[in-house]
Amino acid sequence: MPKGVVVYALSLATIGTMVAVWLLAYPRHCLSIVAPLVALVFISFSFIEIKIVNKNCFNRCYLKEGTLLYRLLSSKILLMLWYILVAFVFTLSLFVEILFYSTALQLYLIFHIFFVSFVYLFIKRSIQNLVHIDTILAREWSIHIGTLLLFGVFVYMTLHSYTPDFMDASLEKSIINASHEVGSECQIIDRVVRLKAEFNALFWWVVENTAEHLQGKVTKWGIWLSFILMNAFALLGINRLIATVIDIIDRSFNKN
C-alpha cells in the first residue's frame, strides 16, 4: 500500500477518534476533556518546535551572546509557556466550535485531511534534498495552504447557510432555545458550550432583525466578516492539528 495512503488513513483515524470521543462523550462525562488535551499536546508540539528553530536562527544571526536580550530570547521555558497558552486558545476554540459546525462542514473535514496530507507529502518530497528541516517546513507550509482553503469553504458555507432552528422573534427566547441545544453534565464543559451557544444566538438574532435596516453591502459584509474572524482560532487550530498529526505519523514511518 502506498505510504501516502497509509499516512492519510492513520491521520484520519487519529483525528476522527479525537473528534468522535469529544462529540459522543462531552454531554455526559468530564473525561471527554481527554480528547482536547491530546489535541493540545499535538498543537503545542508544532508551535514550540517551529518557534525554537526560528529563535535559534534569529539569535545566531542578529544577537551577541551574553547580552540580556540574548538571554531573554534564548529562554526555552518562556517560549514553551507562551505557546502552550496559544495552543490552549486554539484547542479550546476548535473543540467548542466543532459542536456547532453543520454536518456538511464536518464531512468536508474528511476531505480536508486528505488535502493537507497530499500537500504535506508533496512539499516534503520536493524540498527534502534542498533543506535540513524538510518535515518542519512541509508542515508549516501545508498549514498555511490548508488554512486558505478551509477559510474559503467556511466563508462559503456560512454565507449560504440556513437560519438556525433556535431563532425566534424574541432575543431572550432565541438565546434560551440555543442554550437548550447543547449542554453537558460536566459543569465546566456546560458553561463553556452554553456561552458559545448564547453568543451564536445573539449574532443570528442581530443579523435577522437588522438586515432590513442595514443600508449598503459594506455594513452587511462587515458583520459577517466579524463573525468569521471570531471563528478564526478554531479554523487555525484545525489545520495545525491535522498537519501535526500527519507530520508525526510520517516521521514514525521514516524512523522505521
PDB file of N, CA and C in Angstrom, residues 145-231:
ATOM      1  N   ILE A 145      -1.377  26.687   3.501  1.00  0.00           N
ATOM      2  CA  ILE A 145      -2.194  26.393   2.316  1.00  0.00           C
ATOM      3  C   ILE A 145      -3.553  25.833   2.734  1.00  0.00           C
ATOM      4  N   GLY A 146      -3.543  24.921   3.700  1.00  0.00           N
ATOM      5  CA  GLY A 146      -4.797  24.347   4.183  1.00  0.00           C
ATOM      6  C   GLY A 146      -5.702  25.377   4.818  1.00  0.00           C
ATOM      7  N   THR A 147      -5.105  26.353   5.515  1.00  0.00           N
ATOM      8  CA  THR A 147      -5.896  27.407   6.149  1.00  0.00           C
ATOM      9  C   THR A 147      -6.630  28.241   5.112  1.00  0.00           C
ATOM     10  N   LEU A 148      -5.961  28.575   4.025  1.00  0.00           N
ATOM     11  CA  LEU A 148      -6.611  29.355   2.968  1.00  0.00           C
ATOM     12  C   LEU A 148      -7.829  28.614   2.419  1.00  0.00           C
ATOM     13  N   LEU A 149      -7.672  27.320   2.155  1.00  0.00           N
ATOM     14  CA  LEU A 149      -8.786  26.539   1.620  1.00  0.00           C
ATOM     15  C   LEU A 149      -9.917  26.428   2.637  1.00  0.00           C
ATOM     16  N   LEU A 150      -9.583  26.123   3.896  1.00  0.00           N
ATOM     17  CA  LEU A 150     -10.617  25.940   4.912  1.00  0.00           C
ATOM     18  C   LEU A 150     -11.367  27.238   5.180  1.00  0.00           C
ATOM     19  N   PHE A 151     -10.648  28.361   5.185  1.00  0.00           N
ATOM     20  CA  PHE A 151     -11.313  29.653   5.358  1.00  0.00           C
ATOM     21  C   PHE A 151     -12.307  29.889   4.225  1.00  0.00           C
ATOM     22  N   GLY A 152     -11.889  29.584   2.997  1.00  0.00           N
ATOM     23  CA  GLY A 152     -12.777  29.772   1.854  1.00  0.00           C
ATOM     24  C   GLY A 152     -14.031  28.924   1.958  1.00  0.00           C
ATOM     25  N   VAL A 153     -13.865  27.662   2.323  1.00  0.00           N
ATOM     26  CA  VAL A 153     -15.014  26.758   2.468  1.00  0.00           C
ATOM     27  C   VAL A 153     -15.919  27.221   3.598  1.00  0.00           C
ATOM     28  N   PHE A 154     -15.318  27.633   4.721  1.00  0.00           N
ATOM     29  CA  PHE A 154     -16.107  28.080   5.871  1.00  0.00           C
ATOM     30  C   PHE A 154     -16.910  29.326   5.529  1.00  0.00           C
ATOM     31  N   VAL A 155     -16.278  30.280   4.857  1.00  0.00           N
ATOM     32  CA  VAL A 155     -16.976  31.510   4.469  1.00  0.00           C
ATOM     33  C   VAL A 155     -18.140  31.185   3.539  1.00  0.00           C
ATOM     34  N   TYR A 156     -17.892  30.333   2.549  1.00  0.00           N
ATOM     35  CA  TYR A 156     -18.952  29.976   1.592  1.00  0.00           C
ATOM     36  C   TYR A 156     -20.123  29.304   2.308  1.00  0.00           C
ATOM     37  N   MET A 157     -19.827  28.331   3.168  1.00  0.00           N
ATOM     38  CA  MET A 157     -20.903  27.611   3.856  1.00  0.00           C
ATOM     39  C   MET A 157     -21.649  28.510   4.837  1.00  0.00           C
ATOM     40  N   THR A 158     -20.932  29.440   5.465  1.00  0.00           N
ATOM     41  CA  THR A 158     -21.582  30.346   6.410  1.00  0.00           C
ATOM     42  C   THR A 158     -22.516  31.308   5.695  1.00  0.00           C
ATOM     43  N   LEU A 159     -22.055  31.880   4.595  1.00  0.00           N
ATOM     44  CA  LEU A 159     -22.866  32.849   3.856  1.00  0.00           C
ATOM     45  C   LEU A 159     -24.072  32.196   3.191  1.00  0.00           C
ATOM     46  N   HIS A 160     -23.983  30.898   2.901  1.00  0.00           N
ATOM     47  CA  HIS A 160     -25.080  30.206   2.223  1.00  0.00           C
ATOM     48  C   HIS A 160     -25.824  29.253   3.159  1.00  0.00           C
ATOM     49  N   SER A 161     -25.637  29.444   4.447  1.00  0.00           N
ATOM     50  CA  SER A 161     -26.306  28.567   5.406  1.00  0.00           C
ATOM     51  C   SER A 161     -27.731  29.045   5.669  1.00  0.00           C
ATOM     52  N   TYR A 162     -28.509  28.161   6.224  1.00  0.00           N
ATOM     53  CA  TYR A 162     -29.890  28.491   6.563  1.00  0.00           C
ATOM     54  C   TYR A 162     -29.955  29.050   7.982  1.00  0.00           C
ATOM     55  N   THR A 163     -31.037  29.780   8.259  1.00  0.00           N
ATOM     56  CA  THR A 163     -31.232  30.324   9.595  1.00  0.00           C
ATOM     57  C   THR A 163     -31.423  29.179  10.591  1.00  0.00           C
ATOM     58  N   PRO A 164     -30.736  29.198  11.718  1.00  0.00           N
ATOM     59  CA  PRO A 164     -30.851  28.104  12.694  1.00  0.00           C
ATOM     60  C   PRO A 164     -32.273  27.939  13.223  1.00  0.00           C
ATOM     61  N   ASP A 165     -32.595  26.727  13.661  1.00  0.00           N
ATOM     62  CA  ASP A 165     -33.935  26.421  14.165  1.00  0.00           C
ATOM     63  C   ASP A 165     -34.248  27.140  15.469  1.00  0.00           C
ATOM     64  N   PHE A 166     -33.218  27.532  16.203  1.00  0.00           N
ATOM     65  CA  PHE A 166     -33.474  28.144  17.508  1.00  0.00           C
ATOM     66  C   PHE A 166     -33.925  29.601  17.415  1.00  0.00           C
ATOM     67  N   MET A 167     -33.938  30.168  16.219  1.00  0.00           N
ATOM     68  CA  MET A 167     -34.271  31.582  16.070  1.00  0.00           C
ATOM     69  C   MET A 167     -35.729  31.857  16.425  1.00  0.00           C
ATOM     70  N   ASP A 168     -35.941  33.002  17.095  1.00  0.00           N
ATOM     71  CA  ASP A 168     -37.276  33.445  17.486  1.00  0.00           C
ATOM     72  C   ASP A 168     -37.316  34.964  17.386  1.00  0.00           C
ATOM     73  N   ALA A 169     -38.511  35.509  17.341  1.00  0.00           N
ATOM     74  CA  ALA A 169     -38.637  36.972  17.264  1.00  0.00           C
ATOM     75  C   ALA A 169     -38.059  37.644  18.503  1.00  0.00           C
ATOM     76  N   SER A 170     -38.080  36.942  19.610  1.00  0.00           N
ATOM     77  CA  SER A 170     -37.546  37.467  20.867  1.00  0.00           C
ATOM     78  C   SER A 170     -36.096  37.039  21.042  1.00  0.00           C
ATOM     79  N   LEU A 171     -35.239  37.992  21.389  1.00  0.00           N
ATOM     80  CA  LEU A 171     -33.828  37.675  21.626  1.00  0.00           C
ATOM     81  C   LEU A 171     -33.683  36.712  22.795  1.00  0.00           C
ATOM     82  N   GLU A 172     -34.422  36.975  23.859  1.00  0.00           N
ATOM     83  CA  GLU A 172     -34.335  36.119  25.039  1.00  0.00           C
ATOM     84  C   GLU A 172     -34.738  34.683  24.714  1.00  0.00           C
ATOM     85  N   LYS A 173     -35.800  34.531  23.937  1.00  0.00           N
ATOM     86  CA  LYS A 173     -36.263  33.199  23.555  1.00  0.00           C
ATOM     87  C   LYS A 173     -35.246  32.500  22.656  1.00  0.00           C
ATOM     88  N   SER A 174     -34.624  33.263  21.758  1.00  0.00           N
ATOM     89  CA  SER A 174     -33.605  32.690  20.870  1.00  0.00           C
ATOM     90  C   SER A 174     -32.423  32.158  21.670  1.00  0.00           C
ATOM     91  N   ILE A 175     -31.993  32.932  22.662  1.00  0.00           N
ATOM     92  CA  ILE A 175     -30.862  32.519  23.499  1.00  0.00           C
ATOM     93  C   ILE A 175     -31.210  31.269  24.300  1.00  0.00           C
ATOM     94  N   ILE A 176     -32.427  31.230  24.839  1.00  0.00           N
ATOM     95  CA  ILE A 176     -32.858  30.060  25.612  1.00  0.00           C
ATOM     96  C   ILE A 176     -32.908  28.818  24.723  1.00  0.00           C
ATOM     97  N   ASN A 177     -33.479  28.981  23.530  1.00  0.00           N
ATOM     98  CA  ASN A 177     -33.569  27.848  22.597  1.00  0.00           C
ATOM     99  C   ASN A 177     -32.185  27.330  22.215  1.00  0.00           C
ATOM    100  N   ALA A 178     -31.261  28.262  21.945  1.00  0.00           N
ATOM    101  CA  ALA A 178     -29.908  27.872  21.540  1.00  0.00           C
ATOM    102  C   ALA A 178     -29.182  27.141  22.663  1.00  0.00           C
ATOM    103  N   SER A 179     -29.337  27.630  23.883  1.00  0.00           N
ATOM    104  CA  SER A 179     -28.640  27.009  25.014  1.00  0.00           C
ATOM    105  C   SER A 179     -29.190  25.623  25.329  1.00  0.00           C
ATOM    106  N   HIS A 180     -30.442  25.361  24.911  1.00  0.00           N
ATOM    107  CA  HIS A 180     -31.030  24.041  25.145  1.00  0.00           C
ATOM    108  C   HIS A 180     -30.523  23.005  24.150  1.00  0.00           C
ATOM    109  N   GLU A 181     -29.931  23.467  23.051  1.00  0.00           N
ATOM    110  CA  GLU A 181     -29.443  22.536  22.029  1.00  0.00           C
ATOM    111  C   GLU A 181     -28.123  21.885  22.413  1.00  0.00           C
ATOM    112  N   VAL A 182     -27.423  22.480  23.353  1.00  0.00           N
ATOM    113  CA  VAL A 182     -26.162  21.911  23.828  1.00  0.00           C
ATOM    114  C   VAL A 182     -26.185  21.885  25.343  1.00  0.00           C
ATOM    115  N   GLY A 183     -25.301  21.108  25.903  1.00  0.00           N
ATOM    116  CA  GLY A 183     -25.228  21.034  27.352  1.00  0.00           C
ATOM    117  C   GLY A 183     -24.439  19.808  27.769  1.00  0.00           C
ATOM    118  N   SER A 184     -23.980  19.827  28.991  1.00  0.00           N
ATOM    119  CA  SER A 184     -23.177  18.718  29.491  1.00  0.00           C
ATOM    120  C   SER A 184     -23.401  18.560  30.984  1.00  0.00           C
ATOM    121  N   GLU A 185     -23.292  17.326  31.443  1.00  0.00           N
ATOM    122  CA  GLU A 185     -23.371  17.076  32.875  1.00  0.00           C
ATOM    123  C   GLU A 185     -22.084  17.492  33.578  1.00  0.00           C
ATOM    124  N   CYS A 186     -21.037  17.722  32.792  1.00  0.00           N
ATOM    125  CA  CYS A 186     -19.781  18.253  33.338  1.00  0.00           C
ATOM    126  C   CYS A 186     -19.909  19.770  33.416  1.00  0.00           C
ATOM    127  N   GLN A 187     -19.813  20.329  34.594  1.00  0.00           N
ATOM    128  CA  GLN A 187     -20.121  21.737  34.808  1.00  0.00           C
ATOM    129  C   GLN A 187     -19.224  22.667  33.998  1.00  0.00           C
ATOM    130  N   ILE A 188     -17.938  22.362  33.930  1.00  0.00           N
ATOM    131  CA  ILE A 188     -17.005  23.227  33.203  1.00  0.00           C
ATOM    132  C   ILE A 188     -17.350  23.252  31.720  1.00  0.00           C
ATOM    133  N   ILE A 189     -17.546  22.073  31.130  1.00  0.00           N
ATOM    134  CA  ILE A 189     -17.888  21.998  29.712  1.00  0.00           C
ATOM    135  C   ILE A 189     -19.224  22.673  29.453  1.00  0.00           C
ATOM    136  N   ASP A 190     -20.185  22.449  30.337  1.00  0.00           N
ATOM    137  CA  ASP A 190     -21.524  23.011  30.162  1.00  0.00           C
ATOM    138  C   ASP A 190     -21.481  24.531  30.095  1.00  0.00           C
ATOM    139  N   ARG A 191     -20.729  25.151  30.967  1.00  0.00           N
ATOM    140  CA  ARG A 191     -20.651  26.617  30.975  1.00  0.00           C
ATOM    141  C   ARG A 191     -20.057  27.151  29.683  1.00  0.00           C
ATOM    142  N   VAL A 192     -19.006  26.495  29.212  1.00  0.00           N
ATOM    143  CA  VAL A 192     -18.318  26.976  28.011  1.00  0.00           C
ATOM    144  C   VAL A 192     -19.197  26.838  26.776  1.00  0.00           C
ATOM    145  N   VAL A 193     -19.805  25.657  26.581  1.00  0.00           N
ATOM    146  CA  VAL A 193     -20.587  25.438  25.355  1.00  0.00           C
ATOM    147  C   VAL A 193     -21.877  26.246  25.364  1.00  0.00           C
ATOM    148  N   ARG A 194     -22.481  26.445  26.517  1.00  0.00           N
ATOM    149  CA  ARG A 194     -23.697  27.262  26.576  1.00  0.00           C
ATOM    150  C   ARG A 194     -23.380  28.731  26.302  1.00  0.00           C
ATOM    151  N   LEU A 195     -22.232  29.185  26.775  1.00  0.00           N
ATOM    152  CA  LEU A 195     -21.826  30.561  26.495  1.00  0.00           C
ATOM    153  C   LEU A 195     -21.650  30.766  24.998  1.00  0.00           C
ATOM    154  N   LYS A 196     -21.035  29.803  24.331  1.00  0.00           N
ATOM    155  CA  LYS A 196     -20.862  29.889  22.883  1.00  0.00           C
ATOM    156  C   LYS A 196     -22.208  29.841  22.172  1.00  0.00           C
ATOM    157  N   ALA A 197     -23.123  28.979  22.635  1.00  0.00           N
ATOM    158  CA  ALA A 197     -24.454  28.891  22.034  1.00  0.00           C
ATOM    159  C   ALA A 197     -25.202  30.212  22.169  1.00  0.00           C
ATOM    160  N   GLU A 198     -25.080  30.847  23.316  1.00  0.00           N
ATOM    161  CA  GLU A 198     -25.744  32.135  23.533  1.00  0.00           C
ATOM    162  C   GLU A 198     -25.156  33.216  22.635  1.00  0.00           C
ATOM    163  N   PHE A 199     -23.852  33.171  22.438  1.00  0.00           N
ATOM    164  CA  PHE A 199     -23.223  34.144  21.537  1.00  0.00           C
ATOM    165  C   PHE A 199     -23.717  33.948  20.107  1.00  0.00           C
ATOM    166  N   ASN A 200     -23.799  32.687  19.663  1.00  0.00           N
ATOM    167  CA  ASN A 200     -24.299  32.410  18.316  1.00  0.00           C
ATOM    168  C   ASN A 200     -25.731  32.900  18.147  1.00  0.00           C
ATOM    169  N   ALA A 201     -26.556  32.679  19.180  1.00  0.00           N
ATOM    170  CA  ALA A 201     -27.944  33.137  19.120  1.00  0.00           C
ATOM    171  C   ALA A 201     -28.011  34.652  19.023  1.00  0.00           C
ATOM    172  N   LEU A 202     -27.170  35.337  19.774  1.00  0.00           N
ATOM    173  CA  LEU A 202     -27.133  36.798  19.719  1.00  0.00           C
ATOM    174  C   LEU A 202     -26.736  37.279  18.334  1.00  0.00           C
ATOM    175  N   PHE A 203     -25.724  36.651  17.751  1.00  0.00           N
ATOM    176  CA  PHE A 203     -25.270  37.052  16.418  1.00  0.00           C
ATOM    177  C   PHE A 203     -26.375  36.868  15.386  1.00  0.00           C
ATOM    178  N   TRP A 204     -26.975  35.682  15.358  1.00  0.00           N
ATOM    179  CA  TRP A 204     -28.009  35.402  14.359  1.00  0.00           C
ATOM    180  C   TRP A 204     -29.222  36.307  14.551  1.00  0.00           C
ATOM    181  N   TRP A 205     -29.582  36.590  15.793  1.00  0.00           N
ATOM    182  CA  TRP A 205     -30.739  37.456  16.052  1.00  0.00           C
ATOM    183  C   TRP A 205     -30.472  38.863  15.535  1.00  0.00           C
ATOM    184  N   VAL A 206     -29.261  39.368  15.780  1.00  0.00           N
ATOM    185  CA  VAL A 206     -28.904  40.706  15.290  1.00  0.00           C
ATOM    186  C   VAL A 206     -28.943  40.740  13.768  1.00  0.00           C
ATOM    187  N   VAL A 207     -28.387  39.706  13.122  1.00  0.00           N
ATOM    188  CA  VAL A 207     -28.385  39.651  11.655  1.00  0.00           C
ATOM    189  C   VAL A 207     -29.805  39.613  11.105  1.00  0.00           C
ATOM    190  N   GLU A 208     -30.644  38.757  11.687  1.00  0.00           N
ATOM    191  CA  GLU A 208     -32.008  38.590  11.182  1.00  0.00           C
ATOM    192  C   GLU A 208     -32.861  39.837  11.391  1.00  0.00           C
ATOM    193  N   ASN A 209     -32.667  40.515  12.499  1.00  0.00           N
ATOM    194  CA  ASN A 209     -33.547  41.630  12.843  1.00  0.00           C
ATOM    195  C   ASN A 209     -33.033  42.988  12.396  1.00  0.00           C
ATOM    196  N   THR A 210     -31.814  43.035  11.899  1.00  0.00           N
ATOM    197  CA  THR A 210     -31.285  44.320  11.416  1.00  0.00           C
ATOM    198  C   THR A 210     -30.993  44.299   9.929  1.00  0.00           C
ATOM    199  N   ALA A 211     -31.131  43.128   9.296  1.00  0.00           N
ATOM    200  CA  ALA A 211     -30.786  43.013   7.876  1.00  0.00           C
ATOM    201  C   ALA A 211     -31.584  43.982   7.016  1.00  0.00           C
ATOM    202  N   GLU A 212     -32.872  44.146   7.330  1.00  0.00           N
ATOM    203  CA  GLU A 212     -33.718  45.017   6.521  1.00  0.00           C
ATOM    204  C   GLU A 212     -33.359  46.486   6.692  1.00  0.00           C
ATOM    205  N   HIS A 213     -32.743  46.816   7.816  1.00  0.00           N
ATOM    206  CA  HIS A 213     -32.440  48.217   8.105  1.00  0.00           C
ATOM    207  C   HIS A 213     -31.013  48.606   7.727  1.00  0.00           C
ATOM    208  N   LEU A 214     -30.201  47.609   7.402  1.00  0.00           N
ATOM    209  CA  LEU A 214     -28.821  47.910   7.031  1.00  0.00           C
ATOM    210  C   LEU A 214     -28.765  48.400   5.597  1.00  0.00           C
ATOM    211  N   GLN A 215     -28.163  49.541   5.411  1.00  0.00           N
ATOM    212  CA  GLN A 215     -28.041  50.121   4.083  1.00  0.00           C
ATOM    213  C   GLN A 215     -26.636  49.882   3.555  1.00  0.00           C
ATOM    214  N   GLY A 216     -26.560  49.237   2.427  1.00  0.00           N
ATOM    215  CA  GLY A 216     -25.254  49.022   1.811  1.00  0.00           C
ATOM    216  C   GLY A 216     -24.678  47.664   2.136  1.00  0.00           C
ATOM    217  N   LYS A 217     -23.956  47.122   1.173  1.00  0.00           N
ATOM    218  CA  LYS A 217     -23.361  45.801   1.332  1.00  0.00           C
ATOM    219  C   LYS A 217     -22.157  45.824   2.264  1.00  0.00           C
ATOM    220  N   VAL A 218     -21.511  46.980   2.388  1.00  0.00           N
ATOM    221  CA  VAL A 218     -20.305  47.057   3.218  1.00  0.00           C
ATOM    222  C   VAL A 218     -20.626  46.719   4.664  1.00  0.00           C
ATOM    223  N   THR A 219     -21.717  47.276   5.186  1.00  0.00           N
ATOM    224  CA  THR A 219     -22.096  47.021   6.573  1.00  0.00           C
ATOM    225  C   THR A 219     -22.446  45.558   6.792  1.00  0.00           C
ATOM    226  N   LYS A 220     -23.217  44.988   5.853  1.00  0.00           N
ATOM    227  CA  LYS A 220     -23.609  43.587   5.976  1.00  0.00           C
ATOM    228  C   LYS A 220     -22.391  42.668   5.935  1.00  0.00           C
ATOM    229  N   TRP A 221     -21.488  42.938   4.996  1.00  0.00           N
ATOM    230  CA  TRP A 221     -20.280  42.125   4.899  1.00  0.00           C
ATOM    231  C   TRP A 221     -19.403  42.309   6.132  1.00  0.00           C
ATOM    232  N   GLY A 222     -19.424  43.508   6.711  1.00  0.00           N
ATOM    233  CA  GLY A 222     -18.649  43.752   7.920  1.00  0.00           C
ATOM    234  C   GLY A 222     -19.118  42.896   9.081  1.00  0.00           C
ATOM    235  N   ILE A 223     -20.440  42.731   9.199  1.00  0.00           N
ATOM    236  CA  ILE A 223     -20.997  41.897  10.265  1.00  0.00           C
ATOM    237  C   ILE A 223     -20.589  40.441  10.076  1.00  0.00           C
ATOM    238  N   TRP A 224     -20.717  39.951   8.837  1.00  0.00           N
ATOM    239  CA  TRP A 224     -20.339  38.573   8.562  1.00  0.00           C
ATOM    240  C   TRP A 224     -18.841  38.360   8.743  1.00  0.00           C
ATOM    241  N   LEU A 225     -18.048  39.334   8.356  1.00  0.00           N
ATOM    242  CA  LEU A 225     -16.600  39.207   8.498  1.00  0.00           C
ATOM    243  C   LEU A 225     -16.204  39.126   9.965  1.00  0.00           C
ATOM    244  N   SER A 226     -16.854  39.917  10.814  1.00  0.00           N
ATOM    245  CA  SER A 226     -16.548  39.877  12.243  1.00  0.00           C
ATOM    246  C   SER A 226     -16.874  38.507  12.830  1.00  0.00           C
ATOM    247  N   PHE A 227     -17.973  37.903  12.372  1.00  0.00           N
ATOM    248  CA  PHE A 227     -18.347  36.566  12.840  1.00  0.00           C
ATOM    249  C   PHE A 227     -17.312  35.530  12.408  1.00  0.00           C
ATOM    250  N   ILE A 228     -16.862  35.650  11.174  1.00  0.00           N
ATOM    251  CA  ILE A 228     -15.878  34.706  10.640  1.00  0.00           C
ATOM    252  C   ILE A 228     -14.549  34.839  11.379  1.00  0.00           C
ATOM    253  N   LEU A 229     -14.147  36.076  11.657  1.00  0.00           N
ATOM    254  CA  LEU A 229     -12.892  36.295  12.375  1.00  0.00           C
ATOM    255  C   LEU A 229     -12.948  35.714  13.784  1.00  0.00           C
ATOM    256  N   MET A 230     -14.129  35.763  14.392  1.00  0.00           N
ATOM    257  CA  MET A 230     -14.275  35.199  15.733  1.00  0.00           C
ATOM    258  C   MET A 230     -14.131  33.679  15.721  1.00  0.00           C
ATOM    259  N   ASN A 231     -14.329  33.077  14.553  1.00  0.00           N
ATOM    260  CA  ASN A 231     -14.155  31.630  14.409  1.00  0.00           C
ATOM    261  C   ASN A 231     -12.763  31.269  13.895  1.00  0.00           C
TER     262      ASN A 231
END
